[in-house]
Amino acid sequence: MDRRLITAALPYVNNIPHLGNIIQSLSGDVFARFCRNRGYETLYVCGVDEYGTATETKALEEGKDPRSLCNHYYQEHTKIYKWFNINFDKFGRTSNPQCTEITQSLFTDLDKAGLVHEHTNKQLFCPHCNRFLADRYVDGTCPKCGSTKARGDQCDECGTLLDPVDLKDPKCHTCGSTPEVKETKHLYIDLPALSTKLNEWMEKAAKEGKWADNAVNMTKAWIRDGLQERAITRDLKWGIPVPKEGYENKVFYVWFNAPIGYLSITKQLADELEKSGRGTFDWKSWWCPDESEEAKGKGEVKLFQFIGKDNIPFHTVVFPCTLLGSPHNWTKLYHMSSTEFLNYEDGKFSKSRGIGVFGSDAVESGIPADAWRFYIFFNRPEKQDYQFTWKDFMEKLNGELIGNLGNLVNRTLLFVNKYFDGVIPEAPVDEELWTKVRELEKKATDYLEWAELKDAFHTIFEISDICNKKFQDAEPWKSRTENPQECAKLIHNLCYVIKDLMIMANPFMPQYTQVIMSYFGKSIQESKVGTETKPGYTWANLGETTGLDKVGPTEVYFKPLDQKTMLAFKEKFSGAQQKKAEKEAKKAEKKKEEKPALTPEQQIEFFNKNINLTVAKITDIKPNPEGEKLYIETLDDGSGTPRTIQSGLRMYLKEEELLGKHVIIAENLAPRTMRGVESRGMLLAGDYKDENGKECVEVLDAGWAAPGTKVILEGADVNAVKKEQITGDEFFSVSIEAKDGFVQIAGKKLLADSKEIKTAKALNSEIG
């Protein structure tokens, strides 16, 4: 048998992936699970794409170095994919030493072959950011179709690949300034010189690998229109160094080295297995089998790649040209499974605006991972874009997953338990039923062989639908007394069809299917490189009608989604909460501005009678999953009862910078619920700008004072009894500010345990 090498598009590291992003990793997982269970030697690799301007810019925005940013988001991606039960053989990173080694080696191959040229070109330079702008960080108008949403490397509207200087009305993506054109030297891969090789390879590979029409047409169009030399270096710091004299201050363009990540992550896995003693394999047996002793006598390696439609040219032109230009016979694309876009409701996913379901949202939704997997594959956008709507999610979940497949499983197994004491009755094979079932099983298998996942999944549900109708028509609740033999025959055969359905649905819904098989006292085989194979049923067991004997106690796995819950989810992920919060904030600000200001004397008097400031220690801190700017802090305020507050500090300070701090809180501020969590008080801080002009925040620190210590104005009575509760408007009627580092109100300094409260960086700022 041939060997199946599977890759999914590398998700970019600088954000939380949404459902549309996760489709490729999930698709690769379904195909890999099928291939392993079918008996193919299979390797599935993926990982985060970590280099490039996007990472540099995001790190700058978050006040982190690129490596720290990548470490954080790699962990976030890993947690999300693990929750979705994506069974990678290796989920790695492109910032590993192996990627540097292989990228530089491939570059050297191209350079020695005369396929790398140096050009002095004009590039956009942002004087405000003081740097050359990489392609994706220039926004503007597409010169071909006129879309105002084009980026410097590509227009998503018409698919045209662009050079940033071609954009009309270009703007720096980071600061919005108009960039200027400057000259700089870069290295280019000579794609025109590889055009003939590419065309010959493409014609053969597209036919043998049954490429999708959009992949064939797009690749042919590139070749027909004439390939252009393409830059493979960038003026950045965060990336793989270019091993060539004169290019010490440049790195490789992320789209040159990112696909090489597939090779390097495979080598990373091989190195890790050898180091840990869990086994060994030659990574080249997959990627360069001609040069591997281990690959001799084994089947041909066939590379299946799962990507979005916007990445097609990079996988059918740019990356293959890199491999074709090398003297080594690298494994190249065999079959590509490319999808259209999954959009959200009546627009697109947007993390910044709180619109759409992101991976972390799915994890926290309470909806099982397999329900999300079901919906994604039942509606996989293979021929055209698909719009996720909560109404459709509810209808498909309740109607197909629960009403069709779940209904068949539940009613059949419950019948065995209720009327046959949990023992599957002996009965003859229903040849008429199995003729239909086996025909559809072959159809689903053929679809899966070519990664036609949606059609295969629908075929599985077609089998379930046939069996549901047979159950209904046979009326076993009657025939069990009127015609016991027919009843036994129905239930016997349906149990074996359910066994087959679970085997075939396992790649799509691995948790659910294993649970159902456990009711039979069985399991489905699972395997992964470097781990022990878990025994169980495989594709070879399809159609078998022996081996099952009883059914254990069962439970309903999927719960229906009701209208009220569906509408609540729709509201939650529509951005409405954020809009409402912004509206309320503006309203409060306006009200604050309209209210007559207190005189300095009145402010001092009001503070001494009403506002209760207290020292508290932060004992625990975590992000609010519903608010991207909010932390949830647990405090020791000296009362003996933990206090929970929230602060909007996630954009400015890391959790470790706050944990353990002795902060100052407005203790008697009326409780307020924000993003589902009640906040009892407010933490005080001041703002300032660092040397780069970045907005920063400094939390008031009273590290010398014990939790519960009262903060008072100099000269005031520390034991004064104050108002039990105040409103936000009342609190903000008093102006607390830092002047030359001393925190004060109307000229009087704030004290904690007789010591002045000071700021170290927010020397002259409002405190709030």
Tab-separated table of C-alpha atoms in Angstrom, residues 182-496:
chain	number	residue	atom	x	y	z
A	182	LYS	CA	12.874	53.601	-0.730
A	183	GLU	CA	15.418	51.340	-2.407
A	184	THR	CA	16.601	48.094	-0.827
A	185	LYS	CA	18.296	44.890	-2.040
A	186	HIS	CA	16.598	41.511	-1.908
A	187	LEU	CA	17.034	37.966	-3.178
A	188	TYR	CA	14.559	36.451	-5.619
A	189	ILE	CA	13.808	32.876	-6.645
A	190	ASP	CA	13.849	32.542	-10.432
A	191	LEU	CA	10.394	31.048	-10.980
A	192	PRO	CA	10.482	31.663	-14.764
A	193	ALA	CA	13.525	29.363	-15.064
A	194	LEU	CA	11.501	26.648	-13.309
A	195	SER	CA	8.332	27.176	-15.337
A	196	THR	CA	8.832	24.196	-17.680
A	197	LYS	CA	9.625	21.810	-14.818
A	198	LEU	CA	6.650	23.131	-12.872
A	199	ASN	CA	4.260	22.697	-15.801
A	200	GLU	CA	5.414	19.121	-16.489
A	201	TRP	CA	5.101	18.201	-12.832
A	202	MET	CA	1.729	19.943	-12.448
A	203	GLU	CA	0.158	18.246	-15.486
A	204	LYS	CA	1.124	14.803	-14.163
A	205	ALA	CA	0.418	15.461	-10.469
A	206	ALA	CA	-2.929	17.178	-11.052
A	207	LYS	CA	-4.165	14.233	-13.102
A	208	GLU	CA	-2.853	11.450	-10.860
A	209	GLY	CA	-3.785	13.264	-7.650
A	210	LYS	CA	-7.193	14.456	-8.874
A	211	TRP	CA	-6.638	18.073	-7.936
A	212	ALA	CA	-9.712	20.192	-7.393
A	213	ASP	CA	-10.719	22.372	-10.340
A	214	ASN	CA	-9.920	25.617	-8.524
A	215	ALA	CA	-6.363	24.398	-7.792
A	216	VAL	CA	-5.763	23.317	-11.406
A	217	ASN	CA	-7.235	26.478	-12.915
A	218	MET	CA	-5.369	28.817	-10.587
A	219	THR	CA	-2.025	27.060	-11.176
A	220	LYS	CA	-2.496	26.982	-14.948
A	221	ALA	CA	-3.365	30.665	-14.925
A	222	TRP	CA	-0.128	31.459	-13.102
A	223	ILE	CA	1.919	29.504	-15.650
A	224	ARG	CA	-0.068	30.838	-18.622
A	225	ASP	CA	0.330	34.461	-17.534
A	226	GLY	CA	4.082	33.959	-17.098
A	227	LEU	CA	5.773	33.342	-13.763
A	228	GLN	CA	7.638	36.236	-12.197
A	229	GLU	CA	10.711	36.137	-9.998
A	230	ARG	CA	9.566	36.273	-6.387
A	231	ALA	CA	11.373	37.835	-3.438
A	232	ILE	CA	12.389	35.408	-0.702
A	233	THR	CA	14.018	37.842	1.748
A	234	ARG	CA	12.673	40.584	4.008
A	235	ASP	CA	14.003	43.490	6.068
A	236	LEU	CA	13.094	42.026	9.452
A	237	LYS	CA	14.767	40.729	12.594
A	238	TRP	CA	12.367	37.919	13.545
A	239	GLY	CA	12.975	35.150	11.039
A	240	ILE	CA	15.470	32.655	9.638
A	241	PRO	CA	18.839	34.292	8.839
A	242	VAL	CA	19.933	34.353	5.187
A	243	PRO	CA	23.261	32.473	4.808
A	244	LYS	CA	24.722	34.818	2.205
A	245	GLU	CA	27.266	37.597	2.437
A	246	GLY	CA	25.676	41.026	2.457
A	247	TYR	CA	22.375	39.728	3.817
A	248	GLU	CA	23.309	39.431	7.475
A	249	ASN	CA	20.562	41.901	8.490
A	250	LYS	CA	17.774	40.248	6.528
A	251	VAL	CA	15.700	37.111	7.002
A	252	PHE	CA	13.784	34.766	4.726
A	253	TYR	CA	10.275	35.762	3.709
A	254	VAL	CA	7.798	33.814	5.828
A	255	TRP	CA	6.116	32.315	2.755
A	256	PHE	CA	9.443	30.888	1.611
A	257	ASN	CA	10.178	29.079	4.863
A	258	ALA	CA	6.622	28.350	6.140
A	259	PRO	CA	5.907	25.361	3.811
A	260	ILE	CA	9.398	24.065	4.606
A	261	GLY	CA	7.945	23.832	8.115
A	262	TYR	CA	6.199	20.639	7.011
A	263	LEU	CA	9.641	19.048	6.469
A	264	SER	CA	11.213	20.549	9.578
A	265	ILE	CA	8.365	19.527	11.898
A	266	THR	CA	8.749	15.958	10.619
A	267	LYS	CA	12.459	16.116	11.435
A	268	GLN	CA	11.592	17.652	14.797
A	269	LEU	CA	9.400	14.620	15.554
A	270	ALA	CA	12.147	12.201	14.466
A	271	ASP	CA	14.708	13.970	16.667
A	272	GLU	CA	12.350	14.003	19.677
A	273	LEU	CA	11.500	10.310	19.363
A	274	GLU	CA	15.161	9.356	19.168
A	275	LYS	CA	16.064	11.572	22.125
A	276	SER	CA	13.243	10.201	24.289
A	277	GLY	CA	13.898	6.580	23.332
A	278	ARG	CA	10.324	6.151	22.057
A	279	GLY	CA	11.482	4.940	18.672
A	280	THR	CA	13.309	6.153	15.599
A	281	PHE	CA	12.481	6.932	12.027
A	282	ASP	CA	14.268	8.705	9.216
A	283	TRP	CA	12.370	11.903	8.381
A	284	LYS	CA	13.725	11.664	4.847
A	285	SER	CA	11.894	8.354	4.399
A	286	TRP	CA	8.825	10.576	4.081
A	287	TRP	CA	10.210	13.670	2.371
A	288	CYS	CA	13.135	12.370	0.312
A	289	PRO	CA	12.630	8.576	0.116
A	290	ASP	CA	15.238	8.108	-2.653
A	291	GLU	CA	17.915	9.002	-0.094
A	292	SER	CA	16.564	6.882	2.775
A	293	GLU	CA	17.432	3.255	3.449
A	294	GLU	CA	14.361	3.063	5.648
A	295	ALA	CA	12.072	3.851	2.688
A	296	LYS	CA	13.327	0.965	0.543
A	297	GLY	CA	10.729	-1.711	-0.072
A	298	LYS	CA	7.936	0.495	1.199
A	299	GLY	CA	5.066	1.953	-0.802
A	300	GLU	CA	5.100	5.310	-2.560
A	301	VAL	CA	4.698	8.369	-0.351
A	302	LYS	CA	1.624	10.362	-1.358
A	303	LEU	CA	1.379	13.875	0.023
A	304	PHE	CA	-2.129	15.100	0.842
A	305	GLN	CA	-2.362	18.775	1.795
A	306	PHE	CA	-5.329	20.526	3.388
A	307	ILE	CA	-5.469	24.278	2.833
A	308	GLY	CA	-7.805	27.227	2.310
A	309	LYS	CA	-8.368	28.565	-1.191
A	310	ASP	CA	-6.271	31.676	-0.481
A	311	ASN	CA	-3.164	29.502	-0.038
A	312	ILE	CA	-3.420	27.502	-3.272
A	313	PRO	CA	-0.682	29.289	-5.332
A	314	PHE	CA	1.873	28.938	-2.561
A	315	HIS	CA	1.314	25.165	-2.433
A	316	THR	CA	1.027	24.525	-6.175
A	317	VAL	CA	3.608	27.016	-7.494
A	318	VAL	CA	5.980	28.672	-5.022
A	319	PHE	CA	6.725	25.734	-2.690
A	320	PRO	CA	6.903	23.099	-5.479
A	321	CYS	CA	9.325	25.366	-7.384
A	322	THR	CA	11.563	25.478	-4.317
A	323	LEU	CA	11.611	21.674	-4.268
A	324	LEU	CA	11.972	21.328	-8.059
A	325	GLY	CA	14.957	23.676	-8.027
A	326	SER	CA	16.818	21.446	-5.592
A	327	PRO	CA	18.936	18.507	-6.860
A	328	HIS	CA	17.120	16.206	-4.407
A	329	ASN	CA	13.935	14.341	-5.307
A	330	TRP	CA	11.647	15.748	-2.627
A	331	THR	CA	8.146	14.448	-2.012
A	332	LYS	CA	5.744	16.865	-3.685
A	333	LEU	CA	2.013	17.454	-3.618
A	334	TYR	CA	-0.112	14.495	-4.675
A	335	HIS	CA	-3.617	15.572	-3.706
A	336	MET	CA	-4.818	18.944	-2.475
A	337	SER	CA	-8.032	19.389	-0.532
A	338	SER	CA	-8.789	23.100	-0.591
A	339	THR	CA	-11.833	24.712	0.976
A	340	GLU	CA	-13.646	27.977	0.498
A	341	PHE	CA	-14.230	30.326	3.430
A	342	LEU	CA	-16.425	29.740	6.472
A	343	ASN	CA	-17.968	33.083	7.406
A	344	TYR	CA	-19.992	34.026	10.469
A	345	GLU	CA	-23.691	34.966	10.451
A	346	ASP	CA	-24.011	37.972	8.093
A	347	GLY	CA	-20.343	38.937	8.111
A	348	LYS	CA	-16.890	37.696	9.051
A	349	PHE	CA	-15.168	36.542	12.210
A	350	SER	CA	-13.569	39.388	14.172
A	351	LYS	CA	-11.763	38.857	17.459
A	352	SER	CA	-11.340	42.597	18.074
A	353	ARG	CA	-15.088	43.239	17.695
A	354	GLY	CA	-16.162	40.124	19.593
A	355	ILE	CA	-17.867	38.636	16.539
A	356	GLY	CA	-17.824	34.891	15.868
A	357	VAL	CA	-16.914	31.667	17.621
A	358	PHE	CA	-13.202	31.242	18.266
A	359	GLY	CA	-11.486	28.095	19.484
A	360	SER	CA	-11.494	29.198	23.107
A	361	ASP	CA	-15.203	30.065	22.820
A	362	ALA	CA	-16.011	26.551	21.593
A	363	VAL	CA	-14.035	25.071	24.490
A	364	GLU	CA	-16.010	27.139	27.025
A	365	SER	CA	-19.420	26.776	25.359
A	366	GLY	CA	-20.388	23.528	27.080
A	367	ILE	CA	-21.153	22.041	23.659
A	368	PRO	CA	-19.151	18.797	23.100
A	369	ALA	CA	-16.203	18.946	20.702
A	370	ASP	CA	-17.800	16.312	18.472
A	371	ALA	CA	-20.895	18.480	18.005
A	372	TRP	CA	-18.664	21.232	16.603
A	373	ARG	CA	-16.809	18.665	14.471
A	374	PHE	CA	-20.142	17.337	13.195
A	375	TYR	CA	-21.351	20.775	12.117
A	376	ILE	CA	-18.082	21.725	10.435
A	377	PHE	CA	-17.949	18.569	8.320
A	378	PHE	CA	-21.636	18.391	7.580
A	379	ASN	CA	-21.287	21.886	6.092
A	380	ARG	CA	-17.610	21.860	5.052
A	381	PRO	CA	-17.248	24.707	2.489
A	382	GLU	CA	-15.833	22.633	-0.366
A	383	LYS	CA	-17.446	24.246	-3.427
A	384	GLN	CA	-18.424	27.672	-2.130
A	385	ASP	CA	-18.238	29.840	0.975
A	386	TYR	CA	-20.509	28.766	3.824
A	387	GLN	CA	-22.126	30.980	6.422
A	388	PHE	CA	-22.171	29.729	10.011
A	389	THR	CA	-25.425	30.739	11.686
A	390	TRP	CA	-26.628	29.706	15.111
A	391	LYS	CA	-30.060	28.893	13.690
A	392	ASP	CA	-28.498	26.491	11.193
A	393	PHE	CA	-26.264	25.040	13.920
A	394	MET	CA	-29.315	24.315	16.080
A	395	GLU	CA	-31.289	22.820	13.185
A	396	LYS	CA	-28.469	20.557	11.964
A	397	LEU	CA	-27.514	19.465	15.484
A	398	ASN	CA	-31.094	18.656	16.491
A	399	GLY	CA	-32.254	17.350	13.121
A	400	GLU	CA	-29.326	15.344	11.767
A	401	LEU	CA	-26.905	14.510	14.553
A	402	ILE	CA	-29.520	13.899	17.242
A	403	GLY	CA	-32.664	13.268	15.165
A	404	ASN	CA	-31.003	10.938	12.670
A	405	LEU	CA	-27.789	9.235	13.844
A	406	GLY	CA	-28.342	9.743	17.569
A	407	ASN	CA	-31.938	8.586	17.298
A	408	LEU	CA	-30.956	5.342	15.557
A	409	VAL	CA	-28.268	4.558	18.126
A	410	ASN	CA	-30.344	5.444	21.182
A	411	ARG	CA	-33.582	3.711	20.187
A	412	THR	CA	-31.817	0.522	19.031
A	413	LEU	CA	-29.549	0.081	22.038
A	414	LEU	CA	-32.312	1.012	24.484
A	415	PHE	CA	-34.516	-1.614	22.849
A	416	VAL	CA	-31.821	-4.245	23.409
A	417	ASN	CA	-31.549	-3.294	27.062
A	418	LYS	CA	-35.267	-2.996	27.674
A	419	TYR	CA	-36.606	-6.014	25.812
A	420	PHE	CA	-33.633	-8.383	25.408
A	421	ASP	CA	-31.984	-7.864	28.825
A	422	GLY	CA	-28.961	-6.296	27.160
A	423	VAL	CA	-28.241	-9.354	24.992
A	424	ILE	CA	-28.132	-8.847	21.218
A	425	PRO	CA	-30.492	-11.486	19.816
A	426	GLU	CA	-29.207	-14.127	17.437
A	427	ALA	CA	-30.840	-13.784	14.022
A	428	PRO	CA	-30.163	-14.253	10.306
A	429	VAL	CA	-28.500	-11.557	8.195
A	430	ASP	CA	-30.879	-9.141	6.482
A	431	GLU	CA	-29.370	-9.380	3.001
A	432	GLU	CA	-31.670	-6.730	1.545
A	433	LEU	CA	-30.600	-4.200	4.159
A	434	TRP	CA	-26.918	-5.096	3.947
A	435	THR	CA	-26.877	-4.828	0.151
A	436	LYS	CA	-27.838	-1.164	0.493
A	437	VAL	CA	-25.546	-0.581	3.468
A	438	ARG	CA	-22.463	-2.160	1.870
A	439	GLU	CA	-23.046	-0.226	-1.332
A	440	LEU	CA	-23.106	3.047	0.617
A	441	GLU	CA	-20.146	1.969	2.756
A	442	LYS	CA	-18.100	1.482	-0.407
A	443	LYS	CA	-19.279	4.858	-1.664
A	444	ALA	CA	-18.240	6.570	1.590
A	445	THR	CA	-14.887	4.757	1.532
A	446	ASP	CA	-14.224	5.855	-2.051
A	447	TYR	CA	-15.016	9.433	-1.091
A	448	LEU	CA	-12.635	9.254	1.871
A	449	GLU	CA	-9.822	7.811	-0.255
A	450	TRP	CA	-9.796	11.167	-2.064
A	451	ALA	CA	-10.462	13.260	1.029
A	452	GLU	CA	-13.972	14.172	-0.114
A	453	LEU	CA	-14.938	14.533	3.506
A	454	LYS	CA	-18.319	16.218	3.263
A	455	ASP	CA	-19.702	13.714	0.730
A	456	ALA	CA	-18.403	10.807	2.815
A	457	PHE	CA	-19.997	12.213	5.959
A	458	HIS	CA	-23.353	12.739	4.254
A	459	THR	CA	-23.224	9.153	2.979
A	460	ILE	CA	-22.807	7.908	6.546
A	461	PHE	CA	-25.940	9.828	7.523
A	462	GLU	CA	-27.708	8.369	4.484
A	463	ILE	CA	-27.089	4.872	5.899
A	464	SER	CA	-28.409	6.008	9.281
A	465	ASP	CA	-31.503	7.474	7.650
A	466	ILE	CA	-32.261	4.176	5.852
A	467	CYS	CA	-31.956	2.284	9.134
A	468	ASN	CA	-34.159	4.748	11.013
A	469	LYS	CA	-36.884	4.320	8.429
A	470	LYS	CA	-36.526	0.540	8.620
A	471	PHE	CA	-36.873	0.690	12.425
A	472	GLN	CA	-39.965	2.873	12.107
A	473	ASP	CA	-41.586	0.761	9.391
A	474	ALA	CA	-40.885	-2.524	11.211
A	475	GLU	CA	-42.524	-1.279	14.452
A	476	PRO	CA	-40.486	-3.552	16.759
A	477	TRP	CA	-42.507	-2.398	19.763
A	478	LYS	CA	-45.332	-4.421	18.166
A	479	SER	CA	-43.414	-7.200	16.434
A	480	ARG	CA	-41.600	-8.213	19.627
A	481	THR	CA	-44.840	-9.938	20.672
A	482	GLU	CA	-46.543	-10.423	17.304
A	483	ASN	CA	-43.498	-11.648	15.344
A	484	PRO	CA	-40.516	-12.109	17.697
A	485	GLN	CA	-38.248	-13.545	14.981
A	486	GLU	CA	-38.647	-10.462	12.748
A	487	CYS	CA	-38.089	-8.196	15.727
A	488	ALA	CA	-34.897	-10.071	16.665
A	489	LYS	CA	-33.703	-9.950	13.056
A	490	LEU	CA	-34.229	-6.171	12.886
A	491	ILE	CA	-32.477	-5.409	16.168
A	492	HIS	CA	-29.637	-7.867	15.490
A	493	ASN	CA	-28.840	-6.321	12.097
A	494	LEU	CA	-29.237	-2.715	13.252
A	495	CYS	CA	-26.686	-3.309	16.035
A	496	TYR	CA	-24.147	-4.408	13.423
